[in-house]
Structures are given as structure tokens and as C-alpha cells.
Short mmCIF file of C-alpha atoms and ligand atoms in Angstrom, two decimals:
data_model
loop_
_atom_site.label_atom_id
_atom_site.label_comp_id
_atom_site.label_asym_id
_atom_site.label_seq_id
_atom_site.Cartn_x
_atom_site.Cartn_y
_atom_site.Cartn_z
CA MET A 35 -4.77 5.84 34.80
CA LEU A 36 -3.33 5.51 31.09
CA GLU A 37 0.28 4.49 31.06
CA THR A 38 2.47 6.92 28.82
CA PRO A 39 3.59 5.13 25.59
CA VAL A 40 7.35 4.04 25.19
CA ILE A 41 8.62 5.06 22.03
CA CYS A 42 11.24 3.72 19.92
CA SER A 43 14.85 5.36 20.65
CA ARG A 44 15.20 5.80 16.63
CA CYS A 45 11.89 6.24 15.34
CA LEU A 46 8.56 7.20 16.34
CA TYR A 47 6.78 4.05 16.58
CA ASP A 48 5.61 3.43 20.16
CA THR A 49 4.32 0.80 22.51
CA THR A 50 0.33 1.62 21.00
CA ILE A 51 1.35 -0.42 18.15
CA SER A 52 0.84 -4.41 19.24
CA GLY A 53 3.62 -6.41 18.70
CA ILE A 54 6.20 -4.17 18.94
CA ARG A 55 9.44 -5.01 20.83
CA PHE A 56 12.75 -3.17 21.82
CA ASP A 57 16.47 -4.61 21.74
CA GLU A 58 18.57 -3.25 24.66
CA ASN A 59 19.31 -0.06 22.97
CA GLY A 60 15.64 0.93 23.26
CA VAL A 61 15.36 0.38 18.83
CA CYS A 62 12.34 -1.50 18.19
CA ASN A 63 11.95 -4.35 15.99
CA PHE A 64 10.45 -2.27 12.93
CA CYS A 65 13.98 -0.40 12.98
CA ALA A 66 15.51 -3.89 12.48
CA ILE A 67 13.53 -4.52 9.28
CA HIS A 68 14.06 -1.25 7.97
CA ASP A 69 17.98 -2.30 8.30
CA GLU A 70 17.74 -5.56 6.55
CA MET A 71 16.06 -4.16 3.55
CA GLU A 72 18.65 -1.73 3.96
CA LYS A 73 20.95 -4.65 3.74
CA LEU A 74 19.05 -5.71 0.68
CA TYR A 75 19.08 -2.51 -1.42
CA PRO A 76 21.70 -0.84 -0.33
CA LEU A 77 22.42 2.34 -1.85
CA ASN A 78 25.71 1.82 -3.69
CA GLU A 79 27.74 1.16 -6.74
CA GLN A 80 26.88 -2.52 -6.86
CA ARG A 81 23.22 -1.68 -6.16
CA LYS A 82 23.40 0.72 -9.15
CA ALA A 83 24.67 -1.97 -11.48
CA GLN A 84 21.89 -4.16 -10.45
CA LEU A 85 19.49 -1.83 -11.09
CA ASP A 86 21.03 -1.78 -14.60
CA GLY A 87 20.73 -5.31 -14.95
CA LEU A 88 17.34 -5.59 -13.99
CA ILE A 89 16.14 -2.82 -16.50
CA ASP A 90 18.07 -5.02 -19.08
CA LYS A 91 16.20 -8.17 -18.08
CA ILE A 92 12.71 -6.41 -18.27
CA LYS A 93 13.63 -4.67 -21.84
CA ARG A 94 14.84 -8.64 -22.78
CA GLY A 95 11.82 -10.13 -21.58
CA GLY A 96 9.50 -7.53 -23.62
CA GLN A 97 11.17 -7.92 -26.83
CA GLY A 98 8.96 -8.03 -29.81
CA LYS A 99 5.95 -7.24 -27.50
CA PRO A 100 4.22 -3.90 -27.13
CA TYR A 101 4.84 -3.49 -23.60
CA ASP A 102 7.67 -4.86 -20.87
CA CYS A 103 5.78 -3.83 -18.05
CA ILE A 104 3.15 -2.67 -16.19
CA VAL A 105 3.02 0.61 -13.75
CA GLY A 106 -0.61 1.03 -11.56
CA VAL A 107 -1.26 4.63 -11.60
CA SER A 108 -3.38 6.36 -8.97
CA GLY A 109 -2.19 10.26 -10.03
CA GLY A 110 -0.61 10.06 -6.61
CA ARG A 111 3.23 10.87 -6.36
CA ASP A 112 4.82 7.35 -5.93
CA SER A 113 3.10 5.57 -9.00
CA THR A 114 3.39 8.56 -11.14
CA TYR A 115 6.89 9.01 -10.02
CA THR A 116 7.12 4.93 -10.72
CA LEU A 117 6.11 5.38 -14.50
CA TYR A 118 8.26 8.61 -15.24
CA THR A 119 11.10 6.43 -13.61
CA ALA A 120 10.21 3.40 -16.26
CA VAL A 121 9.98 5.93 -19.05
CA LYS A 122 13.39 7.53 -17.93
CA ARG A 123 14.91 4.45 -18.25
CA GLY A 124 13.89 3.41 -21.68
CA LEU A 125 11.31 0.72 -20.39
CA ARG A 126 7.80 0.55 -22.48
CA PRO A 127 5.35 0.31 -19.70
CA LEU A 128 1.21 -0.15 -19.59
CA ALA A 129 -0.27 2.08 -17.40
CA VAL A 130 -3.19 -0.14 -15.37
CA HIS A 131 -5.62 2.09 -12.91
CA PHE A 132 -8.21 0.55 -10.76
CA ASP A 133 -11.08 3.06 -10.55
CA ASN A 134 -12.89 2.52 -7.35
CA GLY A 135 -15.49 5.14 -8.00
CA TRP A 136 -13.85 7.47 -5.63
CA ASN A 137 -10.74 9.35 -7.33
CA SER A 138 -10.27 13.15 -6.90
CA GLU A 139 -10.19 15.05 -9.78
CA ILE A 140 -7.10 16.01 -8.99
CA ALA A 141 -6.11 12.21 -9.14
CA VAL A 142 -7.77 11.98 -12.67
CA SER A 143 -6.20 14.81 -14.42
CA ASN A 144 -2.82 13.69 -12.90
CA ILE A 145 -2.88 10.37 -14.68
CA LYS A 146 -4.09 11.89 -17.82
CA ASN A 147 -1.22 14.18 -17.82
CA ALA A 148 1.42 11.80 -17.26
CA ILE A 149 0.33 9.04 -19.86
CA LYS A 150 -0.37 11.96 -22.51
CA LYS A 151 3.02 13.54 -21.82
CA TYR A 152 4.96 10.06 -22.80
CA ASN A 153 2.34 8.51 -25.10
CA ILE A 154 1.31 5.71 -22.68
CA ASP A 155 -1.40 3.17 -22.82
CA LEU A 156 -3.94 3.31 -20.06
CA VAL A 157 -6.04 -0.09 -19.37
CA THR A 158 -8.61 1.52 -16.93
CA VAL A 159 -10.65 -1.11 -15.03
CA VAL A 160 -13.65 0.23 -13.33
CA ALA A 161 -15.30 -1.68 -10.21
CA ASP A 162 -18.82 -2.53 -10.33
CA TRP A 163 -20.19 -0.31 -7.61
CA GLU A 164 -22.80 -1.96 -5.93
CA GLU A 165 -20.32 -4.46 -5.36
CA PHE A 166 -17.59 -2.42 -4.20
CA LYS A 167 -20.05 -0.30 -2.17
CA ASP A 168 -21.02 -3.53 -0.18
CA LEU A 169 -17.37 -4.66 0.31
CA GLN A 170 -16.46 -1.22 1.99
CA LEU A 171 -19.67 -1.12 3.96
CA SER A 172 -18.95 -4.80 5.53
CA PHE A 173 -15.22 -3.63 6.53
CA LEU A 174 -16.66 -0.69 8.28
CA LYS A 175 -19.14 -2.90 10.03
CA ALA A 176 -16.45 -5.12 10.63
CA SER A 177 -15.17 -2.39 13.12
CA VAL A 178 -11.33 -3.16 11.68
CA SER A 179 -8.83 -0.96 10.95
CA ASP A 180 -8.39 -2.45 7.41
CA ALA A 181 -11.35 -0.52 5.60
CA GLU A 182 -9.19 0.20 2.14
CA ILE A 183 -8.54 -3.42 1.71
CA PRO A 184 -11.09 -4.08 -1.01
CA THR A 185 -9.13 -1.20 -2.96
CA ASP A 186 -5.44 -2.68 -2.42
CA VAL A 187 -7.06 -6.13 -2.92
CA ALA A 188 -8.14 -5.22 -6.22
CA ILE A 189 -5.36 -3.13 -7.43
CA HIS A 190 -3.19 -6.13 -6.73
CA ALA A 191 -5.47 -8.44 -8.65
CA VAL A 192 -5.92 -6.26 -11.42
CA LEU A 193 -2.34 -6.10 -12.36
CA HIS A 194 -1.76 -9.31 -12.10
CA ASP A 195 -4.83 -10.15 -14.27
CA VAL A 196 -3.23 -7.58 -17.19
CA ALA A 197 0.02 -8.67 -16.91
CA ALA A 198 -1.24 -12.30 -17.67
CA ARG A 199 -3.37 -11.37 -20.38
CA GLU A 200 -0.73 -9.07 -21.77
CA GLY A 201 2.15 -11.65 -21.17
CA ILE A 202 3.93 -9.01 -19.42
CA LYS A 203 6.52 -10.71 -16.89
CA TYR A 204 7.19 -7.50 -14.65
CA ILE A 205 4.55 -5.52 -12.46
CA LEU A 206 6.63 -1.97 -11.13
CA SER A 207 5.42 -1.38 -7.74
CA GLY A 208 5.53 2.18 -6.42
CA HIS A 209 6.18 1.15 -2.79
CA SER A 210 9.17 2.47 -1.25
CA PHE A 211 10.25 1.07 2.25
CA ARG A 212 12.73 4.43 3.08
CA THR A 213 9.49 6.60 2.46
CA GLU A 214 6.20 4.53 3.46
CA GLY A 215 7.71 2.86 6.67
CA ILE A 216 6.73 -1.04 7.43
CA VAL A 217 3.15 -0.91 8.14
CA PRO A 218 1.89 -2.87 11.53
CA LYS A 219 -0.10 -5.75 10.76
CA ASP A 220 -2.30 -4.99 13.11
CA TRP A 221 -2.84 -1.52 11.40
CA THR A 222 -3.37 -3.09 7.95
CA TYR A 223 -3.72 -6.60 7.18
CA MET A 224 -5.07 -8.25 4.10
CA ASP A 225 -5.77 -11.10 2.32
CA GLY A 226 -8.45 -12.54 -0.03
CA ARG A 227 -10.09 -15.01 2.46
CA TYR A 228 -10.20 -12.35 5.02
CA LEU A 229 -11.99 -10.23 2.31
CA ASN A 230 -14.59 -12.64 1.65
CA SER A 231 -15.05 -13.85 5.57
CA VAL A 232 -15.84 -10.06 6.25
CA HIS A 233 -18.23 -9.83 3.44
CA LYS A 234 -19.96 -13.28 4.15
CA ARG A 235 -20.52 -11.81 7.47
CA PHE A 236 -21.86 -8.37 6.72
CA GLY A 237 -22.39 -7.91 3.06
CA HIS A 238 -25.76 -8.27 1.42
CA THR A 239 -24.70 -8.27 -2.49
CA ARG A 240 -23.74 -11.14 -4.06
CA ILE A 241 -19.93 -10.58 -5.65
CA THR A 242 -19.32 -11.67 -9.10
CA THR A 243 -16.88 -9.52 -10.81
CA PHE A 244 -14.50 -8.35 -7.62
CA PRO A 245 -10.90 -8.84 -8.47
CA ASN A 246 -10.30 -10.93 -5.31
CA VAL A 247 -6.48 -12.63 -4.51
CA THR A 248 -6.46 -16.12 -3.46
CA LEU A 249 -3.90 -18.77 -2.31
CA SER A 250 -4.38 -20.10 -6.00
CA SER A 251 -4.24 -16.85 -7.99
CA LEU A 252 -1.13 -16.07 -6.24
CA PHE A 253 0.68 -19.25 -6.69
CA TYR A 254 -0.69 -19.00 -10.47
CA TYR A 255 0.80 -15.82 -11.39
CA SER A 256 3.88 -16.15 -9.57
CA LEU A 257 5.11 -19.90 -10.12
CA ILE A 258 3.02 -20.48 -13.40
CA ARG A 259 3.05 -17.09 -15.27
CA GLY A 260 6.55 -16.36 -13.51
CA ILE A 261 4.94 -12.62 -13.07
CA ARG A 262 7.31 -10.82 -10.55
CA VAL A 263 7.03 -7.36 -8.80
CA ILE A 264 9.71 -5.35 -8.52
CA PRO A 265 9.80 -2.27 -6.20
CA ILE A 266 12.02 -0.09 -8.28
CA LEU A 267 12.00 2.89 -5.83
CA ASN A 268 13.80 0.80 -3.18
CA TYR A 269 16.75 0.43 -5.65
CA PHE A 270 17.72 4.18 -5.39
CA SER A 271 17.39 7.09 -2.79
CA TYR A 272 14.02 8.04 -3.11
CA ASP A 273 12.79 11.27 -1.70
CA LYS A 274 9.34 12.16 -1.72
CA LYS A 275 9.55 15.93 -1.59
CA LYS A 276 11.92 15.66 -4.51
CA ALA A 277 10.18 13.80 -6.56
CA GLY A 278 7.02 15.51 -6.56
CA LYS A 279 9.06 18.99 -7.65
CA GLU A 280 10.37 16.95 -10.47
CA LEU A 281 6.93 15.61 -11.51
CA GLU A 282 5.47 18.88 -11.32
CA THR A 283 8.03 20.00 -13.86
CA GLU A 284 7.93 17.06 -15.95
CA VAL A 285 4.44 15.83 -16.17
CA GLY A 286 2.72 19.10 -14.67
CA TRP A 287 1.59 16.82 -11.63
CA VAL A 288 -0.15 18.24 -8.70
CA ASP A 289 0.03 17.87 -5.44
CA TYR A 290 -3.21 16.85 -3.54
CA GLY A 291 -2.49 17.46 0.13
CA GLY A 292 -2.40 15.05 2.32
CA HIS A 293 -0.47 11.74 1.72
CA HIS A 294 -2.83 9.19 -0.72
CA HIS A 295 -5.35 11.84 -0.87
CA GLU A 296 -5.75 11.17 -4.31
CA SER A 297 -8.80 9.32 -3.28
CA VAL A 298 -11.99 10.60 -1.46
CA TYR A 299 -12.41 7.61 0.61
CA THR A 300 -8.61 7.40 1.24
CA LYS A 301 -8.58 10.77 2.55
CA PHE A 302 -11.89 10.07 5.07
CA PHE A 303 -10.17 6.82 5.75
CA GLN A 304 -6.66 8.52 6.93
CA SER A 305 -7.82 11.97 8.36
CA TYR A 306 -11.14 10.72 9.93
CA LEU A 307 -11.90 7.01 10.37
CA LEU A 308 -8.25 5.92 11.43
CA PRO A 309 -7.59 8.79 13.97
CA LEU A 310 -10.74 9.47 15.58
CA LYS A 311 -12.02 5.48 15.98
CA PHE A 312 -9.04 3.48 16.06
CA GLY A 313 -6.48 6.33 17.02
CA ILE A 314 -4.23 5.39 14.38
CA ASP A 315 -1.81 8.39 13.12
CA LYS A 316 -0.55 7.14 9.92
CA ARG A 317 1.84 10.14 9.89
CA LYS A 318 4.08 8.00 11.87
CA LEU A 319 4.74 5.77 9.05
CA ALA A 320 6.03 7.78 6.66
CA LEU A 321 7.68 10.07 9.51
CA SER A 322 9.73 6.98 11.14
CA ALA A 323 10.46 6.02 7.83
CA ARG A 324 12.25 9.17 6.99
CA VAL A 325 13.92 9.03 9.94
CA ARG A 326 15.15 5.67 10.05
CA SER A 327 16.48 6.49 6.17
CA GLY A 328 18.17 9.88 7.28
CA GLN A 329 15.89 12.41 5.42
CA THR A 330 14.94 14.00 8.43
CA SER A 331 15.94 14.03 12.16
CA ARG A 332 14.11 12.18 14.68
CA ASP A 333 13.53 15.82 16.52
CA GLU A 334 12.12 17.46 13.37
CA ALA A 335 9.58 14.44 12.94
CA LEU A 336 8.74 14.45 16.83
CA GLU A 337 7.84 18.18 16.11
CA GLU A 338 5.91 17.28 13.37
CA ILE A 339 3.73 14.58 14.80
CA ARG A 340 2.81 16.74 17.83
CA LYS A 341 0.89 18.98 14.95
CA GLU A 342 -2.52 18.27 14.51
CA PRO A 343 -3.14 15.03 12.21
CA TYR A 344 -4.23 15.14 8.65
CA PRO A 345 -7.09 17.58 9.03
CA TYR A 346 -10.59 16.67 8.31
CA GLU A 347 -12.91 18.47 6.49
CA MET A 348 -16.68 17.84 7.41
CA SER A 349 -17.70 17.53 3.82
CA THR A 350 -15.54 14.87 2.90
CA VAL A 351 -17.30 12.88 5.90
CA GLU A 352 -20.99 13.70 4.46
CA TYR A 353 -19.72 12.71 1.03
CA THR A 354 -18.72 9.33 2.17
CA ILE A 355 -21.97 8.83 4.44
CA SER A 356 -24.20 9.54 1.31
CA LYS A 357 -22.00 7.94 -1.43
CA LEU A 358 -22.40 4.63 0.72
CA GLY A 359 -25.69 5.11 1.24
CA LEU A 360 -25.54 5.16 5.06
CA THR A 361 -27.72 6.84 7.34
CA GLN A 362 -26.31 9.45 10.17
CA THR A 363 -27.43 7.02 12.72
CA GLU A 364 -25.88 4.04 10.94
CA PHE A 365 -22.66 5.78 10.51
CA ASP A 366 -22.70 6.83 14.34
CA ALA A 367 -23.00 2.97 15.08
CA ILE A 368 -19.92 2.29 12.66
CA MET A 369 -18.10 5.02 14.52
CA ASN A 370 -18.87 3.85 17.87
CA ALA A 371 -18.66 0.17 17.50
CA PRO A 372 -16.10 -2.13 19.91
CA ILE A 373 -12.62 -2.15 17.92
CA LYS A 374 -12.19 -5.40 16.11
CA THR A 375 -8.88 -6.74 14.35
CA PHE A 376 -7.81 -9.26 11.71
CA ARG A 377 -7.71 -11.71 14.35
CA ASP A 378 -11.21 -11.69 14.91
CA TYR A 379 -12.17 -13.04 11.35
CA PRO A 380 -11.37 -16.13 9.61
CA THR A 381 -8.14 -14.96 7.20
CA TYR A 382 -5.44 -16.95 5.34
CA TYR A 383 -3.02 -15.79 8.82
CA PRO A 384 -2.95 -18.95 10.72
CA LEU A 385 -2.18 -21.12 7.37
CA MET A 386 1.09 -18.43 6.74
CA ARG A 387 1.97 -19.13 10.21
CA ALA A 388 1.55 -23.11 9.70
CA PHE A 389 3.66 -22.95 6.47
CA ARG A 390 6.02 -20.64 7.73
CA TRP A 391 9.07 -23.12 6.70
CA PRO A 392 8.37 -23.68 3.24
CA LEU A 393 7.44 -20.11 3.16
CA THR A 394 10.71 -19.15 4.29
CA LEU A 395 12.25 -21.15 1.67
CA GLY A 396 10.16 -19.40 -1.02
CA PHE A 397 11.83 -16.12 -0.01
CA ARG A 398 14.94 -17.42 -0.18
CA LEU A 399 14.38 -18.35 -4.00
CA GLY A 400 12.84 -14.83 -4.43
CA LEU A 401 9.07 -16.51 -5.08
CA VAL A 402 7.52 -14.30 -1.53
CA PRO A 403 7.86 -10.84 -1.38
CA ARG A 404 10.57 -9.54 1.06
CA ILE A 405 8.48 -7.00 2.52
CA LEU A 406 5.57 -9.63 3.17
CA TYR A 407 8.14 -12.04 4.29
CA TYR A 408 9.37 -9.66 7.06
CA LYS A 409 5.72 -8.59 7.85
CA TYR A 410 3.76 -12.16 7.93
CA ILE A 411 5.94 -15.00 8.37
CA ALA A 412 9.52 -13.69 10.07
ZN1 ZN B 789 11.78 1.69 15.76
#
């Protein structure tokens, strides 16, 4: 008989998440990470002054250059709001978009509207479809929940590549721990070695153009080129609902429904693959984050989670199967294959564990992003 999962007394994370631990009050370790992040980014006057200082620093760094920062744009709410914030604060961003071939029409028009309104230059990097498809298929066949890794890795690489090429020191990220939550590593894990090892085992196409993230590229961009990623939404009280309304009025932004459904593949991934194959309901992340940051009550969130998860449409699933060139039998085999995790493949993870102490030092010096530190090292 299956045991009923134990739920954290403060958020919605439960014992279906591997690595979860509870303190004597029944509060989970992910809530503790949230509190650490809250200490680093407190919403007070001092933090406001720090943000002002940071904006000045970014402006000074870009003096005499056409741009002072980079914002990655997907057409989604968080990235559009990051772009909007940059403009509002008098920064001169260069927008960068990675087109993996799965953009929804709404996403494309959202990007166009925002850059047109503020007269922002846009660099679009288009994936080589045959290579990208082969990587996506490899991750589906690897039977891991990290099926969005090719996109996430490529975005990271493309933003840094463009920053280095244009001599831009700052990348503004649209990630906010107050609304996105802390993703358990058994739900999403990514690194460049993982990508290569999964592709080597399941792929068929030779990869020559895909922008991967390797350890040497991480060191190069961070230590040699001094490029910094600024999670600017962490510096103020970012509320997704309010932000969406503001963007609708300001830049004619259109809501596309579910969370991160700006891409058809993401829609398939979150509404079908994750819940049906892996039993992962990603709403838990965002809802828990909102509870921890006081944007909603735990009772309201619990009620929300009991409702049907992201509703999926068969048309999305059929479109995905056909675009990836799979037969129904091949797709069924993917859905029914035994579940694996990143621990079943070669990754940088053992190396990161072995180099815990120097990485901790790197974190203290501000070279290792905080959220990565808490997720992989601490
Ligand atoms: Zn918790």
C-alpha cells in the first residue's frame, strides 16, 4: 500500500520530492533555502539603495557602448517584465531570444510588441532543427524528467555568447525565488556534461552548432570576461499577477494561459509528460513560492493544487509527436519506459560534490550564483 505523503507545514512540498527533510516544526529544507534567499534579498530600504547602486554600476559599465545589459526574452511574463524593468530604470538592454522551433504565436507577438514599444534591438539565435530535435529526442529516450534541458542550456550559452561578443558585462535574469520557487534537483537538473552523455547514448545526429555550457566556458565567462548574471526581480516584491496586468497595459502583452506555455513543447512537457509519466505537478513550485513569500495563504494554495493540473490538449500531444517525427508506438514506449534520473548518466554532479569547498569559496566571493549554490552544493 502506498503511504500518504507528508506535507511541509509551511509550503506544499511533500515526501514525493526526494531529498526533502523537515525540521522539528515540520518545515522543509526548501523553505529554509527560501529564508536564506530572503535574507540575501530583503525587501527593505537598504535593498532599495542596493538596487539603485547596482543600476548605476550597470549604467557606468555600459558607458560609450550601444548597450549596458542583456535580457533574454521568451515572450513570457517574467522575461518581458525583466525587459520592462530594465527600460523603466533607464538601462539600455539588448534583447536576446533563442528560437528552438517551438514558439507559440502569442510568444512571438509578445516579443515583437515589447521591443517595438521601447525600440530595443533584438538578437535571435535560431537552433539547427535537426540537431535540436535529436537532443530533445535523446532526453525523452533517456527517460528523465529533464526533457527541457536542451532549451535551458542553450539559453544560458547564447546569453553569455552574445554578452562576450558585444562586450556587455551584465545579464539580467527573469528568475525570482519568490514566485518560481526552488526546483528540486531530482525534478530538474542541468549541466553540459549531462547533455553530452545523454546525447552520446541516445542521439543519432552529429552536434556541431548547438550552444552547450561546459565547465571551461563557465570559467571563461565568469572569471576571464567578468560577466555577471543579475536576478533583478529578486530585488523587489515581484508579483506575477500584478506584473501581467502592468504588461498588458504597458506593452500589449498577452497571457498565454498556463505557466511557461509560451512554447508548445513546454506546454506538452508541463501538462502531459511531467504529470502523466513522472507524477510531477510543477504548480507545486510556484504555489509554494507564493505561500513562502506571503503572496497567498497555504489553505488557498492547497485548494488550488487539488484542482485539475494544467489541462492538456490532445492536439498539443499530437503536434509534439509529429514534429519530433515519432510514431505512436515509439511515443508509447517513451511514456512507458522505466523512470530514470540524472544520477543514471555521467554529469558534473560528482565533480561539484568533490569540489564543494572551493565552490563554497566561489559562492562567498560572488562568483557562483546563490541559487545554484543552494541547489547543488550546500
Ligand atoms: Zn516547505
